[in-house]
PDB file of C-alpha atoms in Angstrom:
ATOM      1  CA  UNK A1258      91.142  57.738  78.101  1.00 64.00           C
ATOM      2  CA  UNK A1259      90.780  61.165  77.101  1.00 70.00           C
ATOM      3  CA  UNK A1260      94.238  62.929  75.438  1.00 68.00           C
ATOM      4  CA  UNK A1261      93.993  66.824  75.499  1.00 61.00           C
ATOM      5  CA  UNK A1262      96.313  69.736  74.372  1.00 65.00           C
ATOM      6  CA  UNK A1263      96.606  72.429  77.302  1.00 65.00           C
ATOM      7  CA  UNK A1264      93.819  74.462  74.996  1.00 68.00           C
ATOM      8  CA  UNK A1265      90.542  72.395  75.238  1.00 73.00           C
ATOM      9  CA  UNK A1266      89.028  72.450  78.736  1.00 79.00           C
ATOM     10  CA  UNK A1267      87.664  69.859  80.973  1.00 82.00           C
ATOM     11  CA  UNK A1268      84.881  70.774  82.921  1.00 83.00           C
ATOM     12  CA  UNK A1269      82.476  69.141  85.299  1.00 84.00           C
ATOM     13  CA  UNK A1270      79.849  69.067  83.015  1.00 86.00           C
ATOM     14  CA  UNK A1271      82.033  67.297  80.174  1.00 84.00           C
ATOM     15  CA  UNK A1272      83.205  65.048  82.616  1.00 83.00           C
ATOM     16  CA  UNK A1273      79.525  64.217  83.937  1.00 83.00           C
ATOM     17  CA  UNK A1274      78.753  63.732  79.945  1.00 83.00           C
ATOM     18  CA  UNK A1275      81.867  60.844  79.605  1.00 80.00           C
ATOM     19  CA  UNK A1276      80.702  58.266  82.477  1.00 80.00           C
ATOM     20  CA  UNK A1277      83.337  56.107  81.191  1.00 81.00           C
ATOM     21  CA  UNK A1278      86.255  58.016  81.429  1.00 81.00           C
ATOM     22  CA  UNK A1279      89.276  56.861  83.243  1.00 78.00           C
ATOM     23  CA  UNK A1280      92.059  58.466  82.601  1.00 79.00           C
ATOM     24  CA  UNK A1281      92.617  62.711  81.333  1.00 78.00           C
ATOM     25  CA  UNK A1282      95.995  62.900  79.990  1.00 73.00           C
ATOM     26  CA  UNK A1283      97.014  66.704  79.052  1.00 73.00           C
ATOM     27  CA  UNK A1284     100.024  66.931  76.736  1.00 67.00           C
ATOM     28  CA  UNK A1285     101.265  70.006  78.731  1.00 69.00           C
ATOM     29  CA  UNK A1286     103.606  70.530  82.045  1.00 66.00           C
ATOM     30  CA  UNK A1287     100.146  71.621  84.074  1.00 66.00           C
ATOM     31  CA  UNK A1288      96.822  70.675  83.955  1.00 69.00           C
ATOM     32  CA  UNK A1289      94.489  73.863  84.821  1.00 71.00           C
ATOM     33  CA  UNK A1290      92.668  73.540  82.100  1.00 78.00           C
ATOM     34  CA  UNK A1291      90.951  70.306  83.550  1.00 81.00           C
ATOM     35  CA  UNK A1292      88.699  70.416  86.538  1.00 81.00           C
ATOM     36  CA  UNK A1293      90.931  68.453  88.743  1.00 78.00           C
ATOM     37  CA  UNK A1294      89.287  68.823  91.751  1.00 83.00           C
ATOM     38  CA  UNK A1295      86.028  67.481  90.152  1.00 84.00           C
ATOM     39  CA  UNK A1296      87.877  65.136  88.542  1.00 82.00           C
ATOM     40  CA  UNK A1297      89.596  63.795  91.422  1.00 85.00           C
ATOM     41  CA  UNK A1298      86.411  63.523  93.637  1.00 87.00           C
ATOM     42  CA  UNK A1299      84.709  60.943  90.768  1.00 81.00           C
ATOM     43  CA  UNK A1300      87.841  58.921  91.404  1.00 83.00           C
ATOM     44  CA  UNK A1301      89.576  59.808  87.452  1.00 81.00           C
ATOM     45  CA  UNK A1302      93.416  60.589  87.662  1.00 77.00           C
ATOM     46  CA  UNK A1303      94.621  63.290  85.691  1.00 80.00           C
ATOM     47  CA  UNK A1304      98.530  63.077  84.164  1.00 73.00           C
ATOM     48  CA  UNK A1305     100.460  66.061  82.544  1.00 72.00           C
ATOM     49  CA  UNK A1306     104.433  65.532  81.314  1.00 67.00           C
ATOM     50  CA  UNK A1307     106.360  67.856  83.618  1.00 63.00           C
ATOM     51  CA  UNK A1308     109.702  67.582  81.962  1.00 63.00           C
ATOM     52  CA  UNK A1309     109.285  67.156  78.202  1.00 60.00           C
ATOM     53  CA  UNK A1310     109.641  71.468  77.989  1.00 66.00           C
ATOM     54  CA  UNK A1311     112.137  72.405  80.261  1.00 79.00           C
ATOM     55  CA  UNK A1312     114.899  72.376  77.761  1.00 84.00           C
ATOM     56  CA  UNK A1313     113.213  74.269  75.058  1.00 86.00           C
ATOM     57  CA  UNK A1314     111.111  76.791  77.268  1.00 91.00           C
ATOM     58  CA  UNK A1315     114.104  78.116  79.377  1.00 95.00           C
ATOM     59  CA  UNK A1316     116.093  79.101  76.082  1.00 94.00           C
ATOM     60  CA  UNK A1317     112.532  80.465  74.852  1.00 96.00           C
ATOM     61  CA  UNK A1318     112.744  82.395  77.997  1.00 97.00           C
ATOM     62  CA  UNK A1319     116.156  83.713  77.379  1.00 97.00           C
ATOM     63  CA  UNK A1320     115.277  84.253  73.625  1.00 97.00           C
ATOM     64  CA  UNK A1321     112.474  86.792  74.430  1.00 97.00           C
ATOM     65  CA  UNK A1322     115.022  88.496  76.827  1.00 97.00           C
ATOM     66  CA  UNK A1323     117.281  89.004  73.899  1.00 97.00           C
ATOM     67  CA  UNK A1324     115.083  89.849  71.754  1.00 96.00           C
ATOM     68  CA  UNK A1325     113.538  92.821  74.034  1.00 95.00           C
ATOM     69  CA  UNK A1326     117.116  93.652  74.667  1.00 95.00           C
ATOM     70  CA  UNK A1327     118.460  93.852  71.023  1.00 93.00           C
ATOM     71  CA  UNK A1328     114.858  94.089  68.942  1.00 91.00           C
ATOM     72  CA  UNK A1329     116.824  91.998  65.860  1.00 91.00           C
ATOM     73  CA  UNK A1330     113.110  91.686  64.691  1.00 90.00           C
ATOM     74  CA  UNK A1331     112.756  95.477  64.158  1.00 86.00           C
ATOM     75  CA  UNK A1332     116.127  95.247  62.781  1.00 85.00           C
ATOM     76  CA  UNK A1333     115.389  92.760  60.306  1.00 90.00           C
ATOM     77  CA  UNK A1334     112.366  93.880  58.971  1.00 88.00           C
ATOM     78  CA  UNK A1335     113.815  96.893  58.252  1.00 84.00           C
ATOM     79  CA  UNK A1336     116.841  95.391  56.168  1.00 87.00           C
ATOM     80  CA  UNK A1337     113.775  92.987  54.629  1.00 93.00           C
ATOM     81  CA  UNK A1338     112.470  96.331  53.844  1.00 88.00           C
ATOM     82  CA  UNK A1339     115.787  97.737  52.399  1.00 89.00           C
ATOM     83  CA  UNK A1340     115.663  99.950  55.134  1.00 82.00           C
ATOM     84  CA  UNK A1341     119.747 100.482  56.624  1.00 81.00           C
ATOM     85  CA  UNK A1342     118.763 102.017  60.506  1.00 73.00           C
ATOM     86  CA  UNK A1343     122.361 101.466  61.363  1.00 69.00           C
ATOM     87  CA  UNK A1344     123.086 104.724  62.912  1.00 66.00           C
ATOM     88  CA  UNK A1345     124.188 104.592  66.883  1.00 63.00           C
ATOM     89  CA  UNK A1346     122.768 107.483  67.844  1.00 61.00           C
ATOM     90  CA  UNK A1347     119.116 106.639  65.953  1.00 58.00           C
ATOM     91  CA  UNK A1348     119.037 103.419  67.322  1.00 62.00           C
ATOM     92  CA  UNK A1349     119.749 104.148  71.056  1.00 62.00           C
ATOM     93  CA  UNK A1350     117.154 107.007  70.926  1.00 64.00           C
ATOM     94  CA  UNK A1351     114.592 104.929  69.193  1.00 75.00           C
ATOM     95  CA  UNK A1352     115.232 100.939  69.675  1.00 81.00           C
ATOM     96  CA  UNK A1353     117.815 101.538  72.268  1.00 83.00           C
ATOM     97  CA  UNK A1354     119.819  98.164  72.873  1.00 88.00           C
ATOM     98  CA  UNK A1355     121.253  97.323  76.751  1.00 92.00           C
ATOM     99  CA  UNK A1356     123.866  93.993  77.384  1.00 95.00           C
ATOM    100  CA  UNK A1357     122.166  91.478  79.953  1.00 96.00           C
ATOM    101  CA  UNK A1358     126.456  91.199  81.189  1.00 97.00           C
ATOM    102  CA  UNK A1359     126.424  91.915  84.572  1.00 97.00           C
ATOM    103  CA  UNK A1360     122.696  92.864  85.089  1.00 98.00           C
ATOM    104  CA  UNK A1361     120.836  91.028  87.344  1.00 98.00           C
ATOM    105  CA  UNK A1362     117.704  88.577  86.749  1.00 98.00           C
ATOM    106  CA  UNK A1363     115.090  88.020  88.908  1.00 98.00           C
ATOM    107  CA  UNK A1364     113.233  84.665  88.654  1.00 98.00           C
ATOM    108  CA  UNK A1365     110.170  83.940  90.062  1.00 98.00           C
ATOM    109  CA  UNK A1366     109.496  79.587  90.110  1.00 96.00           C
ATOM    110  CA  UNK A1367     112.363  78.235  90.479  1.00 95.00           C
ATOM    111  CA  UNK A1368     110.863  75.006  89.329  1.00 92.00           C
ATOM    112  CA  UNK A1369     112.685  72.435  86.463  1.00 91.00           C
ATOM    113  CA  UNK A1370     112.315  75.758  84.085  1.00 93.00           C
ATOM    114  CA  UNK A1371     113.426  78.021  85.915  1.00 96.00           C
ATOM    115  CA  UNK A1372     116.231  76.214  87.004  1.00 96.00           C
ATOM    116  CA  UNK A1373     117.560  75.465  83.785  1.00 95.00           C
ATOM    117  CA  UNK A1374     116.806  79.377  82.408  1.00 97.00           C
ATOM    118  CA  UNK A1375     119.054  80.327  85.509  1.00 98.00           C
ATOM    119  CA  UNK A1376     121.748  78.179  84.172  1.00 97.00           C
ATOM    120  CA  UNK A1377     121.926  79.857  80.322  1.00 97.00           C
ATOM    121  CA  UNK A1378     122.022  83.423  81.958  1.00 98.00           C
ATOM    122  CA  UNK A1379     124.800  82.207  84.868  1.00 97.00           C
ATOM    123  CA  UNK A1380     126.576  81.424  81.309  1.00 97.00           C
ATOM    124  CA  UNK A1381     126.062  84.824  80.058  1.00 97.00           C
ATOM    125  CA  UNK A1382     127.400  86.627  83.180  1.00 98.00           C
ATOM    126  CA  UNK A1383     123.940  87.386  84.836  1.00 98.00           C
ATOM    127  CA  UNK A1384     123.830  87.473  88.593  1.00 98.00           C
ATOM    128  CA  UNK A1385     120.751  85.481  89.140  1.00 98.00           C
ATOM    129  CA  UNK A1386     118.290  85.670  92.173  1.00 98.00           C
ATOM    130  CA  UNK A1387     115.276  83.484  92.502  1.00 98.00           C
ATOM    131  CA  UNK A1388     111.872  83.741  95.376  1.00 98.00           C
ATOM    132  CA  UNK A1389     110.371  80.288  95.123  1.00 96.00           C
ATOM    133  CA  UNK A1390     107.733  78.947  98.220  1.00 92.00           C
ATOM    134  CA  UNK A1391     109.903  75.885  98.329  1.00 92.00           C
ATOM    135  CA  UNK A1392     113.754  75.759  98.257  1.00 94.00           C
ATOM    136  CA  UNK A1393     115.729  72.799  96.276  1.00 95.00           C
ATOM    137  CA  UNK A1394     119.269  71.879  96.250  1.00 96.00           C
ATOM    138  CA  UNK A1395     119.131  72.314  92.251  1.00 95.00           C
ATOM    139  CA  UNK A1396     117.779  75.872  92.432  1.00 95.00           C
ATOM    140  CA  UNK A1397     120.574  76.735  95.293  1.00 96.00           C
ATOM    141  CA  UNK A1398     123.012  75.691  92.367  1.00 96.00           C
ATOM    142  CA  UNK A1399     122.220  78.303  89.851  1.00 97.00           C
ATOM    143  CA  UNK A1400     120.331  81.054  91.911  1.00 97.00           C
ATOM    144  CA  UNK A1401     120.809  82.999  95.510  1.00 97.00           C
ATOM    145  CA  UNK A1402     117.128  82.741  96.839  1.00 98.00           C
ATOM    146  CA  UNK A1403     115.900  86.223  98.324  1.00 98.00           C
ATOM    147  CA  UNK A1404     112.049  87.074  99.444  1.00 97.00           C
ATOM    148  CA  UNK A1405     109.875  88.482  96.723  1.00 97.00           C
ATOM    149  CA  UNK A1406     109.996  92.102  97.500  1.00 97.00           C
ATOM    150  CA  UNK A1407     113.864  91.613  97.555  1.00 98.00           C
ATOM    151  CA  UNK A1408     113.821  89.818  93.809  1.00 98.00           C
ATOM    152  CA  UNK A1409     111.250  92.771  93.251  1.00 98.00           C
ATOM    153  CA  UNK A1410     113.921  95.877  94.146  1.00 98.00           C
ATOM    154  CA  UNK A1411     117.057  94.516  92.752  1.00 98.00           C
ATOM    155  CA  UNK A1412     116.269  92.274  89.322  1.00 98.00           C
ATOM    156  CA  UNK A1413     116.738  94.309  85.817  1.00 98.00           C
ATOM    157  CA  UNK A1414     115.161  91.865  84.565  1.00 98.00           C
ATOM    158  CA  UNK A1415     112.200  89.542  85.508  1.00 98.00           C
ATOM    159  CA  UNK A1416     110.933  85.885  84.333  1.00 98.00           C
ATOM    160  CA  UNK A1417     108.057  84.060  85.634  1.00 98.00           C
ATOM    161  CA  UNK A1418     107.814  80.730  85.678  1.00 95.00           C
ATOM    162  CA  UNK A1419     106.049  79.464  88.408  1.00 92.00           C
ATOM    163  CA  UNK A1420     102.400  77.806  87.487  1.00 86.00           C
ATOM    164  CA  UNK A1421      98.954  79.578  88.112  1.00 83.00           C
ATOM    165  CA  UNK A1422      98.427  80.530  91.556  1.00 78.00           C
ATOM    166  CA  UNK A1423      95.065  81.425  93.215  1.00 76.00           C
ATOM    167  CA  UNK A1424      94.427  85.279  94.230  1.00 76.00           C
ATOM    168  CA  UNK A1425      95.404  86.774  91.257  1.00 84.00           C
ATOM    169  CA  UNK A1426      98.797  88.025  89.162  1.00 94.00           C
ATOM    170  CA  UNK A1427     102.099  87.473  90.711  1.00 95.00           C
ATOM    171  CA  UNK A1428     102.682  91.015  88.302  1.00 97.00           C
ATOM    172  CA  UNK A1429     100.563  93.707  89.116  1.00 97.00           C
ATOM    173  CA  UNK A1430     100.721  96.940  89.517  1.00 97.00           C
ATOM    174  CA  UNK A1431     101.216  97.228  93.570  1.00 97.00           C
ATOM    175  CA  UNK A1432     103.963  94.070  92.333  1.00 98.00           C
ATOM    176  CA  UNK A1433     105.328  96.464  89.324  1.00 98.00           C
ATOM    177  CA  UNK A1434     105.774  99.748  91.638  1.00 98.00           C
ATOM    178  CA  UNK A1435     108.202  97.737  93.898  1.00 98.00           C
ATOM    179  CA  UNK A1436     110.343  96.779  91.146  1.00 98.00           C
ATOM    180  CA  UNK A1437     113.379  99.070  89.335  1.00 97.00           C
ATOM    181  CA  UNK A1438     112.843 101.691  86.928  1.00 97.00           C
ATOM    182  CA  UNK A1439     113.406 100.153  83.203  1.00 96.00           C
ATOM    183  CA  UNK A1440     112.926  96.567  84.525  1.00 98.00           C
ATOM    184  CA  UNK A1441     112.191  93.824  81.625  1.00 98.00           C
ATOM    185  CA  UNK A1442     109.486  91.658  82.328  1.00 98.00           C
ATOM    186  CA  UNK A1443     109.692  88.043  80.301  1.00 98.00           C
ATOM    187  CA  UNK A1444     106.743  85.869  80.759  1.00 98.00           C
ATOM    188  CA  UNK A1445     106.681  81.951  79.357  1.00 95.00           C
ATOM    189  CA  UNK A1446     104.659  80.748  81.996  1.00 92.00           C
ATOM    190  CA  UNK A1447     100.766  81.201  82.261  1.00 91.00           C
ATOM    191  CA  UNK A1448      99.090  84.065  81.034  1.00 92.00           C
ATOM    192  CA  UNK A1449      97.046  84.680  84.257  1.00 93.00           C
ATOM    193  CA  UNK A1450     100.647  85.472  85.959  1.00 95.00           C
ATOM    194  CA  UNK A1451     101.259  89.436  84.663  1.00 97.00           C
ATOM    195  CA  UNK A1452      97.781  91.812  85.029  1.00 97.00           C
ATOM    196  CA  UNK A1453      97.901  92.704  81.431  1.00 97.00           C
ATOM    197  CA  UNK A1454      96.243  96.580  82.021  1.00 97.00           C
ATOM    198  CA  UNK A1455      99.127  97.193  84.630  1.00 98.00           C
ATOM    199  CA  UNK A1456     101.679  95.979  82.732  1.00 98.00           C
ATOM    200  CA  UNK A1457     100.530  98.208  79.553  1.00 98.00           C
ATOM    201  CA  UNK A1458     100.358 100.852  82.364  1.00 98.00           C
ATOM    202  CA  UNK A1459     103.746 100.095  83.300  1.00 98.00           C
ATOM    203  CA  UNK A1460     105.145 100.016  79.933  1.00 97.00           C
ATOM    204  CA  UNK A1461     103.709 103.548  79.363  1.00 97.00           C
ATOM    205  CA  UNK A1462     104.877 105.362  81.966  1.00 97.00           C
ATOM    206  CA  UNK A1463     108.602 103.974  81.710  1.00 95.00           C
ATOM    207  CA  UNK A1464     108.434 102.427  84.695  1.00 98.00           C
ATOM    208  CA  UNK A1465     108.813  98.837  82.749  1.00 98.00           C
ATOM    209  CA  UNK A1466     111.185  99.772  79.687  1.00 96.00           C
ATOM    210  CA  UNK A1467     110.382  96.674  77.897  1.00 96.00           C
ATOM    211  CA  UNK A1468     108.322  92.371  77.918  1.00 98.00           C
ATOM    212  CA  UNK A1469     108.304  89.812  76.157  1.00 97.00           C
ATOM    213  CA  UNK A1470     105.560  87.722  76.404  1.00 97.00           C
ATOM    214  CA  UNK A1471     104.032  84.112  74.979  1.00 95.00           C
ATOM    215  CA  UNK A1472     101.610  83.721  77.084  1.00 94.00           C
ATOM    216  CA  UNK A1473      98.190  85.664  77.381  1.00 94.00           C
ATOM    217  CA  UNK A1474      95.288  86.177  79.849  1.00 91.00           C
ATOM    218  CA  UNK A1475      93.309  85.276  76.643  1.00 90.00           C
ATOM    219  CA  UNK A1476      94.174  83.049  74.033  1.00 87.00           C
ATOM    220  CA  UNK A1477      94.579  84.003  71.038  1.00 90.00           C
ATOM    221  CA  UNK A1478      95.713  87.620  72.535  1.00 92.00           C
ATOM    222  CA  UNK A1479      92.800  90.343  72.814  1.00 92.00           C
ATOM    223  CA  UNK A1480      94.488  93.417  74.335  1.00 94.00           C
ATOM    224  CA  UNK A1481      95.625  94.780  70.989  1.00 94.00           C
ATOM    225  CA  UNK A1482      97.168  97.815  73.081  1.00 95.00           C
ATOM    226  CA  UNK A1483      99.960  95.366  75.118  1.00 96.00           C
ATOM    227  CA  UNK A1484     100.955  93.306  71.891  1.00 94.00           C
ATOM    228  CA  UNK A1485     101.065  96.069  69.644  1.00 93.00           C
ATOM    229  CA  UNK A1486     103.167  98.126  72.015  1.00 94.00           C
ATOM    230  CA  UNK A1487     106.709  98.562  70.692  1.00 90.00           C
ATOM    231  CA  UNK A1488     108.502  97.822  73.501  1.00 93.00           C
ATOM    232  CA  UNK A1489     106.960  94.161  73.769  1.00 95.00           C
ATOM    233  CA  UNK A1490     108.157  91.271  72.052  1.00 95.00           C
ATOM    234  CA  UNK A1491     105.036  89.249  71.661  1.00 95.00           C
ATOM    235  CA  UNK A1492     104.546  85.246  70.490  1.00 95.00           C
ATOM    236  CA  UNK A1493     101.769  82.639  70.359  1.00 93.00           C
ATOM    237  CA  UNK A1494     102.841  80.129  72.928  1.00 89.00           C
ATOM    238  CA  UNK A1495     104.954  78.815  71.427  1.00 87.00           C
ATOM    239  CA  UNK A1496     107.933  77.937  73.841  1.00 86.00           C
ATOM    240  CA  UNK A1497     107.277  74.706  74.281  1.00 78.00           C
ATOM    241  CA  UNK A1498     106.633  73.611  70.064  1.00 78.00           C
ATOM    242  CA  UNK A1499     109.941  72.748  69.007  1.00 79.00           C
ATOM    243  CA  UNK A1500     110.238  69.430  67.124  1.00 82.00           C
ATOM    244  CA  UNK A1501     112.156  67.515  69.607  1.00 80.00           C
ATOM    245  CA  UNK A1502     109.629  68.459  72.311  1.00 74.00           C
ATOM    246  CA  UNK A1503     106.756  67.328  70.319  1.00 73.00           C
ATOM    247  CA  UNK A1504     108.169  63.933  69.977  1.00 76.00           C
ATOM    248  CA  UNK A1505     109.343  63.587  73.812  1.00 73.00           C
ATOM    249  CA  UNK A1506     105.570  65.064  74.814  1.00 69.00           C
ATOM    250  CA  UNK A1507     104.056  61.754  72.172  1.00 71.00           C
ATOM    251  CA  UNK A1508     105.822  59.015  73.548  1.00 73.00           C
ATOM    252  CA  UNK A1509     106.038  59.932  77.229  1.00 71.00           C
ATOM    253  CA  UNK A1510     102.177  60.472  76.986  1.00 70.00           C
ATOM    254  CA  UNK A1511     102.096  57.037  75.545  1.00 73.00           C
ATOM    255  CA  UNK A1512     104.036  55.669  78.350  1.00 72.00           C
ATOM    256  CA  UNK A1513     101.417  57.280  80.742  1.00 67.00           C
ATOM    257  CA  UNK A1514      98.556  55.817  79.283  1.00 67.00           C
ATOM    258  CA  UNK A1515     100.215  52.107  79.469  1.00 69.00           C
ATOM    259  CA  UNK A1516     101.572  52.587  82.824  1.00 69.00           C
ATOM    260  CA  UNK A1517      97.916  52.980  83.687  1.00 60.00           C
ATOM    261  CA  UNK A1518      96.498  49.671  82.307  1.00 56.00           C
ATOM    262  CA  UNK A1519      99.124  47.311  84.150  1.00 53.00           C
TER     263      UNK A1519
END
């Protein structure tokens, strides 16, 4: 068996080099890091944990939204600095801070994730709205599904959580131009989801007034221009690394392997 975090890839040619393989285990929720096709064909299953993150990514979700909304890192590295900023008028013109009460959130993946980051804003008095390719009872729960360009128009703020998709960002900039003026963008998902040069472009013109991002196109992060803008609350995928998830990811992966030799 082969155990892999969702940063080493598995190609065809280092599955050709490991004839004896028989099992690729990723301790992640997906698995695009492994040739699964290729892996499939040569008759090796390939096993992620879908649930061990959903608790601790939604409220990482939710925490970036906060965060974009009230910047209490700019805040407190300015008291660290013995800075006081606490003038209204200076901080609305230059960190201005907006109440996510009665806004609307636009979720895109209405998966395990997304479901559960649609419950924690329903508790904070968001109206949530979700476009998901396939409907479930859960998701009709928490979230009033609409079509994309729908979510796209009405959402003051926007997470992504659905999993890679082939043809390119689900945010781009023909995506970006349909959306509200001073929409948030939050993105915990995959980095491959948000076209980082439109986003910057959005950022820049106003037309997005703020992200908050943990996941990157590249890994670590190369466009110093996004992640050093100040309207973007940036971290290094982390979501999912809290302690409790760490241990659920170990022994579920252990109960993966086993299942397989019985």
């Amino acid at each position: 068996e082969i155990v892999i975090i969702n940063k080493t890839p598995i190609s065809k040619e280092t599955i050709d080099k490991c004839p004896n393989i028989k099992t690729i285990a990723v301790l992640a929720t997906g698995y695009n890091v492994v040739d699964y096709e290729y892996a499939k064909s040569k008759g090796i299953p390939v096993q992620n944990v879908p649930v061990y993150g959903t608790d601790n990514v939604s409220q990482f979700a939710v925490s970036l939204l906060m965060e974009v909304c009230s910047h209490i890192g700019h805040h407190n590295e300015s008291v660290h600095k013995g800075e006081w900023a606490s003038n209204a008028d200076w901080c609305y013109w230059h960190y201005p801070m907006i109440e996510v009460s009665g806004k609307t959130a636009g979720i895109i993946g209405l998966g395990r994730i997304g479901v559960n980051t649609a419950k924690i804003l329903k508790a904070m008095n968001v109206n949530v709205i979700a476009y998901d390719a396939f409907q479930s009872e859960a998701g009709k729960q928490v979230a009033t599904y609409v079509e994309l360009d729908e979510l796209l128009a009405k959402s003051d703020f926007i997470s992504v959580h659905a999993p890679a998709v082939d043809g390119g960002a689900l945010i781009n900039a023909e995506t970006i131009a349909k959306m509200k003026d001073g929409v948030t963008i939050i993105n915990t998902s995959r980095g491959t989801n948000v076209d980082e040069a439109a986003l910057l472009a959005g950022l820049e013109s106003g037309k997005v007034r703020s992200a908050g991002l943990d996941v990157y196109a590249d890994e670590p992060a190369t466009n110093k221009a996004l992640y050093s803008h100040p309207m973007v609350s940036c971290t290094p995928h982390i979501g999912a690394a809290t302690k409790e998830a760490q241990k659920r990811i170990g022994a579920e992966i252990v109960e993966i392997i086993e299942s397989f030799g019985k």
